[in-house]
PDB file of C-alpha atoms in Angstrom:
ATOM      1  CA  VAL A 573     247.488 -11.236 215.232  1.00 97.00           C
ATOM      2  CA  VAL A 574     245.678 -13.693 217.473  1.00 97.00           C
ATOM      3  CA  GLU A 575     243.878 -16.704 216.025  1.00 97.00           C
ATOM      4  CA  VAL A 576     240.674 -17.703 217.815  1.00 96.00           C
ATOM      5  CA  GLU A 577     239.561 -21.284 217.273  1.00 96.00           C
ATOM      6  CA  GLU A 578     236.088 -22.178 216.145  1.00 94.00           C
ATOM      7  CA  HIS A 579     233.451 -23.440 218.548  1.00 95.00           C
ATOM      8  CA  PRO A 580     230.703 -24.899 216.356  1.00 93.00           C
ATOM      9  CA  GLU A 581     228.702 -25.991 219.395  1.00 96.00           C
ATOM     10  CA  ILE A 582     227.940 -22.326 220.073  1.00 94.00           C
ATOM     11  CA  GLY A 583     228.052 -21.115 216.463  1.00 90.00           C
ATOM     12  CA  VAL A 584     231.462 -19.404 216.615  1.00 91.00           C
ATOM     13  CA  ARG A 585     233.560 -19.632 213.449  1.00 95.00           C
ATOM     14  CA  PRO A 586     237.358 -19.140 213.375  1.00 96.00           C
ATOM     15  CA  ARG A 587     238.420 -15.540 213.905  1.00 97.00           C
ATOM     16  CA  LEU A 588     241.463 -13.338 213.763  1.00 98.00           C
ATOM     17  CA  ALA A 589     241.941 -10.408 216.108  1.00 98.00           C
ATOM     18  CA  ILE A 590     244.467  -7.623 216.439  1.00 98.00           C
ATOM     19  CA  GLY A 591     244.848  -4.769 218.883  1.00 97.00           C
ATOM     20  CA  VAL A 592     244.880  -1.218 217.567  1.00 97.00           C
ATOM     21  CA  ARG A 593     247.537   0.826 219.370  1.00 94.00           C
ATOM     22  CA  ALA A 594     249.461   4.055 219.143  1.00 91.00           C
ATOM     23  CA  GLY A 595     252.674   3.385 220.993  1.00 89.00           C
ATOM     24  CA  ALA A 596     251.583   2.167 224.435  1.00 91.00           C
ATOM     25  CA  ARG A 597     248.092   3.650 224.036  1.00 91.00           C
ATOM     26  CA  TYR A 598     245.347   1.070 223.405  1.00 94.00           C
ATOM     27  CA  LEU A 599     242.750   2.316 220.907  1.00 95.00           C
ATOM     28  CA  GLY A 600     240.633  -0.749 220.167  1.00 96.00           C
ATOM     29  CA  THR A 601     240.482  -4.149 218.503  1.00 97.00           C
ATOM     30  CA  ILE A 602     239.698  -5.414 215.012  1.00 97.00           C
ATOM     31  CA  TRP A 603     237.992  -8.815 214.711  1.00 97.00           C
ATOM     32  CA  VAL A 604     237.582 -10.751 211.468  1.00 96.00           C
ATOM     33  CA  GLN A 605     235.374 -13.823 211.282  1.00 95.00           C
ATOM     34  CA  ARG A 606     236.034 -16.476 208.656  1.00 95.00           C
ATOM     35  CA  GLY A 607     233.291 -17.030 206.136  1.00 92.00           C
ATOM     36  CA  VAL A 608     232.739 -20.132 204.043  1.00 90.00           C
ATOM     37  CA  ALA A 609     236.226 -19.977 202.490  1.00 93.00           C
ATOM     38  CA  PRO A 610     239.411 -20.109 204.574  1.00 94.00           C
ATOM     39  CA  PHE A 611     241.330 -16.937 205.358  1.00 95.00           C
ATOM     40  CA  ALA A 612     243.508 -15.630 202.537  1.00 95.00           C
ATOM     41  CA  PRO A 613     247.208 -16.606 202.715  1.00 95.00           C
ATOM     42  CA  ARG A 614     248.196 -13.029 203.631  1.00 96.00           C
ATOM     43  CA  ALA A 615     245.285 -12.356 206.004  1.00 96.00           C
ATOM     44  CA  HIS A 616     247.637 -11.696 208.936  1.00 97.00           C
ATOM     45  CA  GLU A 617     249.579  -9.090 206.951  1.00 96.00           C
ATOM     46  CA  ALA A 618     246.354  -7.435 205.796  1.00 96.00           C
ATOM     47  CA  LEU A 619     245.106  -7.251 209.374  1.00 97.00           C
ATOM     48  CA  VAL A 620     248.342  -5.660 210.589  1.00 96.00           C
ATOM     49  CA  GLY A 621     248.016  -3.036 207.840  1.00 95.00           C
ATOM     50  CA  ALA A 622     244.369  -2.425 208.744  1.00 96.00           C
ATOM     51  CA  ALA A 623     245.301  -1.907 212.398  1.00 96.00           C
ATOM     52  CA  ARG A 624     247.935   0.671 211.429  1.00 94.00           C
ATOM     53  CA  LEU A 625     245.469   2.547 209.239  1.00 94.00           C
ATOM     54  CA  ALA A 626     242.794   2.394 211.926  1.00 94.00           C
ATOM     55  CA  ALA A 627     245.191   3.770 214.540  1.00 94.00           C
ATOM     56  CA  THR A 628     246.136   6.664 212.266  1.00 91.00           C
ATOM     57  CA  GLU A 629     242.488   7.492 211.580  1.00 91.00           C
ATOM     58  CA  ILE A 630     241.456   7.214 215.241  1.00 90.00           C
ATOM     59  CA  LEU A 631     244.272   9.529 216.304  1.00 89.00           C
ATOM     60  CA  ARG A 632     243.471  11.998 213.528  1.00 86.00           C
ATOM     61  CA  ARG A 633     239.825  12.167 214.573  1.00 86.00           C
ATOM     62  CA  ARG A 634     240.615  12.401 218.284  1.00 83.00           C
ATOM     63  CA  THR A 635     243.139  15.175 217.851  1.00 79.00           C
ATOM     64  CA  GLY A 636     241.135  17.018 215.194  1.00 79.00           C
ATOM     65  CA  THR A 637     244.186  17.332 212.968  1.00 65.00           C
ATOM     66  CA  GLY A 638     243.703  18.189 209.338  1.00 58.00           C
ATOM     67  CA  ASP A 639     245.077  16.472 206.298  1.00 56.00           C
ATOM     68  CA  GLY A 640     248.396  18.345 206.310  1.00 50.00           C
ATOM     69  CA  ARG A 641     251.575  16.383 205.697  1.00 52.00           C
ATOM     70  CA  SER A 642     253.209  17.460 208.954  1.00 53.00           C
ATOM     71  CA  SER A 643     250.184  16.191 210.912  1.00 61.00           C
ATOM     72  CA  ARG A 644     250.451  12.795 209.243  1.00 61.00           C
ATOM     73  CA  ARG A 645     254.154  12.614 210.039  1.00 66.00           C
ATOM     74  CA  GLU A 646     253.427  13.368 213.697  1.00 66.00           C
ATOM     75  CA  LEU A 647     250.681  10.716 213.837  1.00 60.00           C
ATOM     76  CA  LEU A 648     252.884   8.116 212.190  1.00 64.00           C
ATOM     77  CA  ALA A 649     255.700   8.939 214.596  1.00 66.00           C
ATOM     78  CA  GLU A 650     253.307   8.383 217.515  1.00 60.00           C
ATOM     79  CA  LEU A 651     252.426   4.955 216.124  1.00 59.00           C
ATOM     80  CA  GLY A 652     256.154   4.167 216.428  1.00 57.00           C
TER      81      GLY A 652
END
């Protein structure tokens, strides 16, 4: 998780970012912008979990695999 500092002079609030990957394959990035309240104490952990779920879903949609248990095991193994 990468923390991006705020830049109020250009209207940018603090942000967190994390890459979404499957092994060495880059799939995208998740960005979260802080609202009025500070980030939750476990925001980093939540973002890591979200990136894992996003990677699984992206791979499932790209490969066209169904909801079978063996397909999920293969996808999770690829996330390694």
